[in-house]
């Protein structure tokens, strides 16, 4: 009978946030797979846990996953932990979980600390609808595409950033989303000097011109209003001619009458206006 993979959240700062269930699981499994064994050893020592550890990180996530799956097949129970927070969120744990699911190996996720949720609830932004972006891509074209998508995102946006990239990222966000877009910058979450600073993107850039970024950051950005989103989309459509706009739909096999209706909706005008303009 196969063993179980346990996803065990670890504190993002305050050691008191670890749960009794996570502690008992870490003590009872046969092996702990850690993103950085040296970092995790401090946690193990703090809670007197003496279970064997092995490394599982971004640079061995495929090869090591096969090794771990073989142990799970043999009936070993394994706990997966990241450096901090919930494994599988912006770390290689998602690869191992997917492979376990494909192999029919049981996986369970224990509730616990997660920096994106802590920051969201601290931000003062709307929590009813939000999206998690993680770290922006490093590849230039991919990053450009993501920023273009975020420009018209109406949900609250949560993302992570490292201190050495923070200033550049804030400038890229300002250029894409506008200098007046609201942002709450969160750092040192759950620690003594925890901060959640509400600013605009331009205000954040000015702030870090005077202050060096330190620690890991969670950025919470206000989404665009539904009204402004519709207006932005309409402006994008108005950059092309009505004829080209119609062609986008008719080339998909949509009949002319329905295409005119869709064009009218896209541009915020009446179907009659589209018809008259095309004439």
PDB file of C-alpha atoms in Angstrom:
ATOM      1  CA  UNK A   1       0.000   0.000   0.000  1.00  0.00           C
ATOM      2  CA  UNK A   2       1.377   3.412  -1.001  1.00  0.00           C
ATOM      3  CA  UNK A   3       2.317   5.984   1.578  1.00  0.00           C
ATOM      4  CA  UNK A   4       0.909   9.518   1.749  1.00  0.00           C
ATOM      5  CA  UNK A   5       2.454  12.833   0.786  1.00  0.00           C
ATOM      6  CA  UNK A   6       1.668  15.479   3.408  1.00  0.00           C
ATOM      7  CA  UNK A   7       1.944  19.170   2.442  1.00  0.00           C
ATOM      8  CA  UNK A   8       2.970  20.843   5.700  1.00  0.00           C
ATOM      9  CA  UNK A   9       2.901  24.656   5.997  1.00  0.00           C
ATOM     10  CA  UNK A  10       5.673  26.156   8.109  1.00  0.00           C
ATOM     11  CA  UNK A  11       5.804  29.598   9.772  1.00  0.00           C
ATOM     12  CA  UNK A  12       6.463  32.605   7.538  1.00  0.00           C
ATOM     13  CA  UNK A  13       8.075  34.392  10.473  1.00  0.00           C
ATOM     14  CA  UNK A  14       6.560  33.726  13.877  1.00  0.00           C
ATOM     15  CA  UNK A  15       7.328  30.174  15.064  1.00  0.00           C
ATOM     16  CA  UNK A  16       4.162  30.226  17.144  1.00  0.00           C
ATOM     17  CA  UNK A  17       2.096  29.928  13.957  1.00  0.00           C
ATOM     18  CA  UNK A  18       2.958  26.274  13.360  1.00  0.00           C
ATOM     19  CA  UNK A  19      -0.027  24.014  14.079  1.00  0.00           C
ATOM     20  CA  UNK A  20      -0.161  20.986  16.374  1.00  0.00           C
ATOM     21  CA  UNK A  21      -1.240  18.874  13.401  1.00  0.00           C
ATOM     22  CA  UNK A  22       1.805  19.885  11.365  1.00  0.00           C
ATOM     23  CA  UNK A  23       4.105  19.162  14.312  1.00  0.00           C
ATOM     24  CA  UNK A  24       2.632  15.712  14.897  1.00  0.00           C
ATOM     25  CA  UNK A  25       2.814  14.940  11.159  1.00  0.00           C
ATOM     26  CA  UNK A  26       6.463  16.017  10.923  1.00  0.00           C
ATOM     27  CA  UNK A  27       7.252  13.757  13.881  1.00  0.00           C
ATOM     28  CA  UNK A  28       5.406  10.745  12.480  1.00  0.00           C
ATOM     29  CA  UNK A  29       6.436  10.633   8.791  1.00  0.00           C
ATOM     30  CA  UNK A  30       9.360   8.561   7.533  1.00  0.00           C
ATOM     31  CA  UNK A  31      10.995  11.402   5.589  1.00  0.00           C
ATOM     32  CA  UNK A  32      10.800  15.200   5.284  1.00  0.00           C
ATOM     33  CA  UNK A  33      11.447  16.743   1.859  1.00  0.00           C
ATOM     34  CA  UNK A  34      12.603  20.330   2.403  1.00  0.00           C
ATOM     35  CA  UNK A  35      13.298  23.166  -0.016  1.00  0.00           C
ATOM     36  CA  UNK A  36      16.492  24.019   1.895  1.00  0.00           C
ATOM     37  CA  UNK A  37      17.575  21.450   4.483  1.00  0.00           C
ATOM     38  CA  UNK A  38      19.947  23.886   6.182  1.00  0.00           C
ATOM     39  CA  UNK A  39      17.190  26.433   6.682  1.00  0.00           C
ATOM     40  CA  UNK A  40      14.676  23.788   7.741  1.00  0.00           C
ATOM     41  CA  UNK A  41      17.099  22.282  10.254  1.00  0.00           C
ATOM     42  CA  UNK A  42      16.606  25.418  12.378  1.00  0.00           C
ATOM     43  CA  UNK A  43      12.882  24.676  12.488  1.00  0.00           C
ATOM     44  CA  UNK A  44      13.479  21.008  13.297  1.00  0.00           C
ATOM     45  CA  UNK A  45      15.823  21.932  16.132  1.00  0.00           C
ATOM     46  CA  UNK A  46      13.348  24.482  17.508  1.00  0.00           C
ATOM     47  CA  UNK A  47      10.666  21.791  17.836  1.00  0.00           C
ATOM     48  CA  UNK A  48      12.975  18.838  18.629  1.00  0.00           C
ATOM     49  CA  UNK A  49      12.101  16.917  15.453  1.00  0.00           C
ATOM     50  CA  UNK A  50      14.616  14.232  14.425  1.00  0.00           C
ATOM     51  CA  UNK A  51      13.097  12.742  11.257  1.00  0.00           C
ATOM     52  CA  UNK A  52      15.524  12.316   8.298  1.00  0.00           C
ATOM     53  CA  UNK A  53      15.439  15.139   5.735  1.00  0.00           C
ATOM     54  CA  UNK A  54      16.205  15.295   2.032  1.00  0.00           C
ATOM     55  CA  UNK A  55      16.355  18.277  -0.320  1.00  0.00           C
ATOM     56  CA  UNK A  56      13.617  18.999  -2.831  1.00  0.00           C
ATOM     57  CA  UNK A  57      13.977  22.312  -4.659  1.00  0.00           C
ATOM     58  CA  UNK A  58      13.637  24.131  -7.986  1.00  0.00           C
ATOM     59  CA  UNK A  59      16.804  22.621  -9.467  1.00  0.00           C
ATOM     60  CA  UNK A  60      16.054  18.953  -8.721  1.00  0.00           C
ATOM     61  CA  UNK A  61      12.250  19.022  -8.747  1.00  0.00           C
ATOM     62  CA  UNK A  62      11.840  16.512 -11.595  1.00  0.00           C
ATOM     63  CA  UNK A  63      14.568  13.950 -10.875  1.00  0.00           C
ATOM     64  CA  UNK A  64      14.015  14.032  -7.129  1.00  0.00           C
ATOM     65  CA  UNK A  65      10.254  13.696  -7.570  1.00  0.00           C
ATOM     66  CA  UNK A  66      10.774  10.255  -9.129  1.00  0.00           C
ATOM     67  CA  UNK A  67      12.899   9.226  -6.155  1.00  0.00           C
ATOM     68  CA  UNK A  68      10.292  10.444  -3.688  1.00  0.00           C
ATOM     69  CA  UNK A  69       7.456   8.748  -5.581  1.00  0.00           C
ATOM     70  CA  UNK A  70       9.361   5.453  -5.464  1.00  0.00           C
ATOM     71  CA  UNK A  71       9.603   5.778  -1.668  1.00  0.00           C
ATOM     72  CA  UNK A  72       5.901   6.584  -1.477  1.00  0.00           C
ATOM     73  CA  UNK A  73       5.140   3.492  -3.567  1.00  0.00           C
ATOM     74  CA  UNK A  74       7.094   1.454  -1.018  1.00  0.00           C
ATOM     75  CA  UNK A  75       4.707   2.673   1.679  1.00  0.00           C
ATOM     76  CA  UNK A  76       6.815   5.477   3.142  1.00  0.00           C
ATOM     77  CA  UNK A  77       4.996   8.594   4.357  1.00  0.00           C
ATOM     78  CA  UNK A  78       6.652  11.867   3.323  1.00  0.00           C
ATOM     79  CA  UNK A  79       6.121  15.441   4.515  1.00  0.00           C
ATOM     80  CA  UNK A  80       6.865  18.240   2.048  1.00  0.00           C
ATOM     81  CA  UNK A  81       7.856  21.638   3.446  1.00  0.00           C
ATOM     82  CA  UNK A  82       9.036  24.869   1.850  1.00  0.00           C
ATOM     83  CA  UNK A  83      11.365  27.466   3.364  1.00  0.00           C
ATOM     84  CA  UNK A  84       8.297  29.253   4.737  1.00  0.00           C
ATOM     85  CA  UNK A  85       4.570  29.083   4.204  1.00  0.00           C
ATOM     86  CA  UNK A  86       2.485  26.540   2.314  1.00  0.00           C
ATOM     87  CA  UNK A  87       4.327  24.194  -0.070  1.00  0.00           C
ATOM     88  CA  UNK A  88       3.051  24.264  -3.637  1.00  0.00           C
ATOM     89  CA  UNK A  89       2.505  28.037  -3.628  1.00  0.00           C
ATOM     90  CA  UNK A  90       5.230  29.623  -5.799  1.00  0.00           C
ATOM     91  CA  UNK A  91       7.576  26.694  -5.135  1.00  0.00           C
ATOM     92  CA  UNK A  92       8.353  23.342  -6.803  1.00  0.00           C
ATOM     93  CA  UNK A  93       5.921  21.410  -4.611  1.00  0.00           C
ATOM     94  CA  UNK A  94       3.246  21.699  -7.294  1.00  0.00           C
ATOM     95  CA  UNK A  95       5.322  19.423  -9.559  1.00  0.00           C
ATOM     96  CA  UNK A  96       5.535  16.648  -6.979  1.00  0.00           C
ATOM     97  CA  UNK A  97       1.808  16.913  -6.188  1.00  0.00           C
ATOM     98  CA  UNK A  98       0.888  16.629  -9.871  1.00  0.00           C
ATOM     99  CA  UNK A  99       3.095  13.572 -10.332  1.00  0.00           C
ATOM    100  CA  UNK A 100       1.645  11.922  -7.223  1.00  0.00           C
ATOM    101  CA  UNK A 101      -1.887  12.544  -8.493  1.00  0.00           C
ATOM    102  CA  UNK A 102      -0.980  10.971 -11.831  1.00  0.00           C
ATOM    103  CA  UNK A 103       0.453   7.920 -10.028  1.00  0.00           C
ATOM    104  CA  UNK A 104      -2.575   7.546  -7.761  1.00  0.00           C
ATOM    105  CA  UNK A 105      -0.515   8.266  -4.631  1.00  0.00           C
ATOM    106  CA  UNK A 106      -2.509   9.877  -1.782  1.00  0.00           C
ATOM    107  CA  UNK A 107      -1.787  13.557  -1.131  1.00  0.00           C
ATOM    108  CA  UNK A 108      -3.208  15.688   1.664  1.00  0.00           C
ATOM    109  CA  UNK A 109      -2.663  19.372   2.398  1.00  0.00           C
ATOM    110  CA  UNK A 110      -2.620  20.629   5.989  1.00  0.00           C
ATOM    111  CA  UNK A 111      -3.936  24.163   6.669  1.00  0.00           C
ATOM    112  CA  UNK A 112      -1.453  26.732   7.894  1.00  0.00           C
ATOM    113  CA  UNK A 113       0.507  29.929   7.195  1.00  0.00           C
ATOM    114  CA  UNK A 114       0.400  31.440   3.711  1.00  0.00           C
ATOM    115  CA  UNK A 115       1.954  34.865   3.049  1.00  0.00           C
ATOM    116  CA  UNK A 116      -0.441  35.836   0.245  1.00  0.00           C
ATOM    117  CA  UNK A 117      -3.515  35.417   2.467  1.00  0.00           C
ATOM    118  CA  UNK A 118      -1.920  37.213   5.430  1.00  0.00           C
ATOM    119  CA  UNK A 119      -0.976  40.154   3.181  1.00  0.00           C
ATOM    120  CA  UNK A 120      -4.382  40.266   1.488  1.00  0.00           C
ATOM    121  CA  UNK A 121      -6.235  40.497   4.784  1.00  0.00           C
ATOM    122  CA  UNK A 122      -3.829  43.189   6.028  1.00  0.00           C
ATOM    123  CA  UNK A 123      -3.952  45.260   2.857  1.00  0.00           C
ATOM    124  CA  UNK A 124      -7.221  47.128   3.249  1.00  0.00           C
ATOM    125  CA  UNK A 125      -8.080  46.102  -0.323  1.00  0.00           C
ATOM    126  CA  UNK A 126     -11.210  44.205  -1.344  1.00  0.00           C
ATOM    127  CA  UNK A 127     -10.969  40.525  -0.377  1.00  0.00           C
ATOM    128  CA  UNK A 128     -14.188  39.399  -2.090  1.00  0.00           C
ATOM    129  CA  UNK A 129     -12.435  38.687  -5.387  1.00  0.00           C
ATOM    130  CA  UNK A 130      -8.684  38.371  -5.780  1.00  0.00           C
ATOM    131  CA  UNK A 131      -6.070  36.694  -7.958  1.00  0.00           C
ATOM    132  CA  UNK A 132      -2.615  35.439  -7.021  1.00  0.00           C
ATOM    133  CA  UNK A 133       0.163  36.189  -9.503  1.00  0.00           C
ATOM    134  CA  UNK A 134       3.152  34.862  -7.520  1.00  0.00           C
ATOM    135  CA  UNK A 135       6.449  36.189  -8.868  1.00  0.00           C
ATOM    136  CA  UNK A 136       6.366  38.000 -12.212  1.00  0.00           C
ATOM    137  CA  UNK A 137       8.135  36.046 -14.989  1.00  0.00           C
ATOM    138  CA  UNK A 138      11.773  36.943 -15.598  1.00  0.00           C
ATOM    139  CA  UNK A 139      11.567  36.407 -19.354  1.00  0.00           C
ATOM    140  CA  UNK A 140      10.958  39.829 -20.913  1.00  0.00           C
ATOM    141  CA  UNK A 141       8.198  39.001 -23.407  1.00  0.00           C
ATOM    142  CA  UNK A 142       6.335  36.761 -20.987  1.00  0.00           C
ATOM    143  CA  UNK A 143       6.470  39.477 -18.322  1.00  0.00           C
ATOM    144  CA  UNK A 144       5.135  42.022 -20.833  1.00  0.00           C
ATOM    145  CA  UNK A 145       2.168  39.747 -21.608  1.00  0.00           C
ATOM    146  CA  UNK A 146       1.390  39.227 -17.909  1.00  0.00           C
ATOM    147  CA  UNK A 147       1.524  42.963 -17.190  1.00  0.00           C
ATOM    148  CA  UNK A 148      -0.785  43.610 -20.140  1.00  0.00           C
ATOM    149  CA  UNK A 149      -3.289  41.145 -18.655  1.00  0.00           C
ATOM    150  CA  UNK A 150      -3.047  42.746 -15.220  1.00  0.00           C
ATOM    151  CA  UNK A 151      -3.795  46.189 -16.679  1.00  0.00           C
ATOM    152  CA  UNK A 152      -7.491  45.296 -16.944  1.00  0.00           C
ATOM    153  CA  UNK A 153      -7.710  42.930 -13.959  1.00  0.00           C
ATOM    154  CA  UNK A 154     -10.725  43.901 -11.833  1.00  0.00           C
ATOM    155  CA  UNK A 155      -9.863  41.608  -8.911  1.00  0.00           C
ATOM    156  CA  UNK A 156      -7.400  42.516  -6.164  1.00  0.00           C
ATOM    157  CA  UNK A 157      -3.939  41.329  -7.275  1.00  0.00           C
ATOM    158  CA  UNK A 158      -1.482  39.645  -4.900  1.00  0.00           C
ATOM    159  CA  UNK A 159       2.126  38.984  -5.905  1.00  0.00           C
ATOM    160  CA  UNK A 160       5.500  38.200  -4.360  1.00  0.00           C
ATOM    161  CA  UNK A 161       8.803  39.989  -4.944  1.00  0.00           C
ATOM    162  CA  UNK A 162      12.383  39.694  -3.726  1.00  0.00           C
ATOM    163  CA  UNK A 163      14.073  42.801  -2.288  1.00  0.00           C
ATOM    164  CA  UNK A 164      16.705  43.119  -5.031  1.00  0.00           C
ATOM    165  CA  UNK A 165      13.985  43.275  -7.732  1.00  0.00           C
ATOM    166  CA  UNK A 166      11.428  45.391  -5.883  1.00  0.00           C
ATOM    167  CA  UNK A 167      12.309  48.829  -7.306  1.00  0.00           C
ATOM    168  CA  UNK A 168      12.358  47.585 -10.892  1.00  0.00           C
ATOM    169  CA  UNK A 169       9.072  45.722 -10.437  1.00  0.00           C
ATOM    170  CA  UNK A 170       7.344  48.773  -8.973  1.00  0.00           C
ATOM    171  CA  UNK A 171       8.397  50.828 -12.008  1.00  0.00           C
ATOM    172  CA  UNK A 172       7.155  48.132 -14.399  1.00  0.00           C
ATOM    173  CA  UNK A 173       3.830  47.990 -12.565  1.00  0.00           C
ATOM    174  CA  UNK A 174       3.521  51.788 -12.652  1.00  0.00           C
ATOM    175  CA  UNK A 175       4.179  51.853 -16.399  1.00  0.00           C
ATOM    176  CA  UNK A 176       1.578  49.141 -16.999  1.00  0.00           C
ATOM    177  CA  UNK A 177      -1.128  50.025 -14.453  1.00  0.00           C
ATOM    178  CA  UNK A 178      -0.682  53.776 -13.953  1.00  0.00           C
ATOM    179  CA  UNK A 179       0.961  55.850 -11.257  1.00  0.00           C
ATOM    180  CA  UNK A 180      -2.238  56.333  -9.238  1.00  0.00           C
ATOM    181  CA  UNK A 181      -3.034  52.617  -8.848  1.00  0.00           C
ATOM    182  CA  UNK A 182      -3.276  51.797  -5.139  1.00  0.00           C
ATOM    183  CA  UNK A 183      -0.836  49.283  -3.640  1.00  0.00           C
ATOM    184  CA  UNK A 184      -0.193  47.961  -0.142  1.00  0.00           C
ATOM    185  CA  UNK A 185       3.401  46.841   0.381  1.00  0.00           C
ATOM    186  CA  UNK A 186       3.724  44.113   3.008  1.00  0.00           C
ATOM    187  CA  UNK A 187       6.957  42.839   4.545  1.00  0.00           C
ATOM    188  CA  UNK A 188       8.235  41.068   7.676  1.00  0.00           C
ATOM    189  CA  UNK A 189       4.806  39.421   7.950  1.00  0.00           C
ATOM    190  CA  UNK A 190       4.048  37.909  11.397  1.00  0.00           C
ATOM    191  CA  UNK A 191       7.391  39.239  12.703  1.00  0.00           C
ATOM    192  CA  UNK A 192       8.155  42.004  15.209  1.00  0.00           C
ATOM    193  CA  UNK A 193       8.588  44.724  12.568  1.00  0.00           C
ATOM    194  CA  UNK A 194       5.683  43.695  10.342  1.00  0.00           C
ATOM    195  CA  UNK A 195       4.647  46.397   7.865  1.00  0.00           C
ATOM    196  CA  UNK A 196       1.640  46.925   5.596  1.00  0.00           C
ATOM    197  CA  UNK A 197       2.131  50.310   3.904  1.00  0.00           C
ATOM    198  CA  UNK A 198      -0.718  51.684   1.720  1.00  0.00           C
ATOM    199  CA  UNK A 199       0.573  53.831  -1.143  1.00  0.00           C
ATOM    200  CA  UNK A 200       0.108  54.509  -4.830  1.00  0.00           C
ATOM    201  CA  UNK A 201       2.539  52.944  -7.277  1.00  0.00           C
ATOM    202  CA  UNK A 202       4.280  56.279  -7.790  1.00  0.00           C
ATOM    203  CA  UNK A 203       4.298  56.833  -4.029  1.00  0.00           C
ATOM    204  CA  UNK A 204       5.889  53.414  -3.550  1.00  0.00           C
ATOM    205  CA  UNK A 205       8.622  54.241  -6.079  1.00  0.00           C
ATOM    206  CA  UNK A 206       9.317  57.536  -4.290  1.00  0.00           C
ATOM    207  CA  UNK A 207       9.348  55.756  -0.915  1.00  0.00           C
ATOM    208  CA  UNK A 208      12.005  53.267  -2.011  1.00  0.00           C
ATOM    209  CA  UNK A 209      14.153  55.977  -3.555  1.00  0.00           C
ATOM    210  CA  UNK A 210      14.810  56.955   0.068  1.00  0.00           C
ATOM    211  CA  UNK A 211      14.853  53.472   1.590  1.00  0.00           C
ATOM    212  CA  UNK A 212      16.619  50.241   0.639  1.00  0.00           C
ATOM    213  CA  UNK A 213      14.256  47.243   0.296  1.00  0.00           C
ATOM    214  CA  UNK A 214      14.892  44.491   2.846  1.00  0.00           C
ATOM    215  CA  UNK A 215      13.129  41.200   3.463  1.00  0.00           C
ATOM    216  CA  UNK A 216      10.633  39.315   1.324  1.00  0.00           C
ATOM    217  CA  UNK A 217       7.742  41.369  -0.054  1.00  0.00           C
ATOM    218  CA  UNK A 218       4.096  40.733  -0.780  1.00  0.00           C
ATOM    219  CA  UNK A 219       2.477  43.359  -3.020  1.00  0.00           C
ATOM    220  CA  UNK A 220      -1.297  43.808  -2.952  1.00  0.00           C
ATOM    221  CA  UNK A 221      -2.687  45.901  -5.803  1.00  0.00           C
ATOM    222  CA  UNK A 222      -6.129  47.371  -6.262  1.00  0.00           C
ATOM    223  CA  UNK A 223      -8.019  45.971  -9.231  1.00  0.00           C
ATOM    224  CA  UNK A 224      -9.489  48.258 -11.854  1.00  0.00           C
ATOM    225  CA  UNK A 225     -13.217  49.026 -11.452  1.00  0.00           C
ATOM    226  CA  UNK A 226     -15.600  47.131 -13.734  1.00  0.00           C
ATOM    227  CA  UNK A 227     -16.668  50.456 -15.281  1.00  0.00           C
ATOM    228  CA  UNK A 228     -13.053  51.483 -15.986  1.00  0.00           C
ATOM    229  CA  UNK A 229     -12.282  48.001 -17.301  1.00  0.00           C
ATOM    230  CA  UNK A 230     -15.095  48.212 -19.850  1.00  0.00           C
ATOM    231  CA  UNK A 231     -13.941  51.690 -20.876  1.00  0.00           C
ATOM    232  CA  UNK A 232     -10.346  50.493 -21.284  1.00  0.00           C
ATOM    233  CA  UNK A 233     -11.444  47.558 -23.443  1.00  0.00           C
ATOM    234  CA  UNK A 234     -13.572  49.880 -25.581  1.00  0.00           C
ATOM    235  CA  UNK A 235     -10.602  52.167 -26.133  1.00  0.00           C
ATOM    236  CA  UNK A 236      -8.496  49.187 -27.217  1.00  0.00           C
ATOM    237  CA  UNK A 237     -11.148  48.180 -29.772  1.00  0.00           C
ATOM    238  CA  UNK A 238     -11.385  51.741 -31.092  1.00  0.00           C
ATOM    239  CA  UNK A 239      -7.740  51.567 -32.115  1.00  0.00           C
ATOM    240  CA  UNK A 240      -8.743  49.313 -35.023  1.00  0.00           C
ATOM    241  CA  UNK A 241     -11.224  50.087 -37.806  1.00  0.00           C
ATOM    242  CA  UNK A 242     -14.798  48.795 -37.769  1.00  0.00           C
ATOM    243  CA  UNK A 243     -14.035  46.761 -40.875  1.00  0.00           C
ATOM    244  CA  UNK A 244     -11.082  45.007 -39.183  1.00  0.00           C
ATOM    245  CA  UNK A 245     -13.160  44.523 -36.047  1.00  0.00           C
ATOM    246  CA  UNK A 246     -15.905  42.844 -38.099  1.00  0.00           C
ATOM    247  CA  UNK A 247     -13.322  40.691 -39.851  1.00  0.00           C
ATOM    248  CA  UNK A 248     -12.151  39.269 -36.502  1.00  0.00           C
ATOM    249  CA  UNK A 249     -15.596  37.745 -35.980  1.00  0.00           C
ATOM    250  CA  UNK A 250     -16.640  36.894 -39.543  1.00  0.00           C
ATOM    251  CA  UNK A 251     -13.332  35.062 -40.082  1.00  0.00           C
ATOM    252  CA  UNK A 252     -14.434  32.741 -37.258  1.00  0.00           C
ATOM    253  CA  UNK A 253     -17.554  31.779 -39.232  1.00  0.00           C
ATOM    254  CA  UNK A 254     -19.881  34.113 -37.321  1.00  0.00           C
ATOM    255  CA  UNK A 255     -22.628  35.513 -39.560  1.00  0.00           C
ATOM    256  CA  UNK A 256     -22.603  39.212 -40.358  1.00  0.00           C
ATOM    257  CA  UNK A 257     -25.681  40.085 -38.284  1.00  0.00           C
ATOM    258  CA  UNK A 258     -24.303  38.466 -35.129  1.00  0.00           C
ATOM    259  CA  UNK A 259     -20.833  39.940 -35.788  1.00  0.00           C
ATOM    260  CA  UNK A 260     -22.314  43.462 -35.926  1.00  0.00           C
ATOM    261  CA  UNK A 261     -24.035  42.845 -32.602  1.00  0.00           C
ATOM    262  CA  UNK A 262     -20.733  41.708 -31.039  1.00  0.00           C
ATOM    263  CA  UNK A 263     -18.818  44.672 -32.485  1.00  0.00           C
ATOM    264  CA  UNK A 264     -21.440  47.071 -31.118  1.00  0.00           C
ATOM    265  CA  UNK A 265     -21.142  45.543 -27.648  1.00  0.00           C
ATOM    266  CA  UNK A 266     -17.310  45.663 -27.752  1.00  0.00           C
ATOM    267  CA  UNK A 267     -17.277  49.320 -28.712  1.00  0.00           C
ATOM    268  CA  UNK A 268     -20.166  50.477 -26.515  1.00  0.00           C
ATOM    269  CA  UNK A 269     -22.241  51.711 -29.434  1.00  0.00           C
ATOM    270  CA  UNK A 270     -25.540  50.656 -31.010  1.00  0.00           C
ATOM    271  CA  UNK A 271     -25.846  48.005 -33.697  1.00  0.00           C
ATOM    272  CA  UNK A 272     -27.436  50.679 -35.908  1.00  0.00           C
ATOM    273  CA  UNK A 273     -24.295  52.826 -35.574  1.00  0.00           C
ATOM    274  CA  UNK A 274     -22.169  49.895 -36.733  1.00  0.00           C
ATOM    275  CA  UNK A 275     -24.477  49.262 -39.680  1.00  0.00           C
ATOM    276  CA  UNK A 276     -24.472  52.950 -40.744  1.00  0.00           C
ATOM    277  CA  UNK A 277     -20.699  53.225 -40.403  1.00  0.00           C
ATOM    278  CA  UNK A 278     -20.094  50.118 -42.527  1.00  0.00           C
ATOM    279  CA  UNK A 279     -22.430  51.473 -45.210  1.00  0.00           C
TER     280      UNK A 279
END
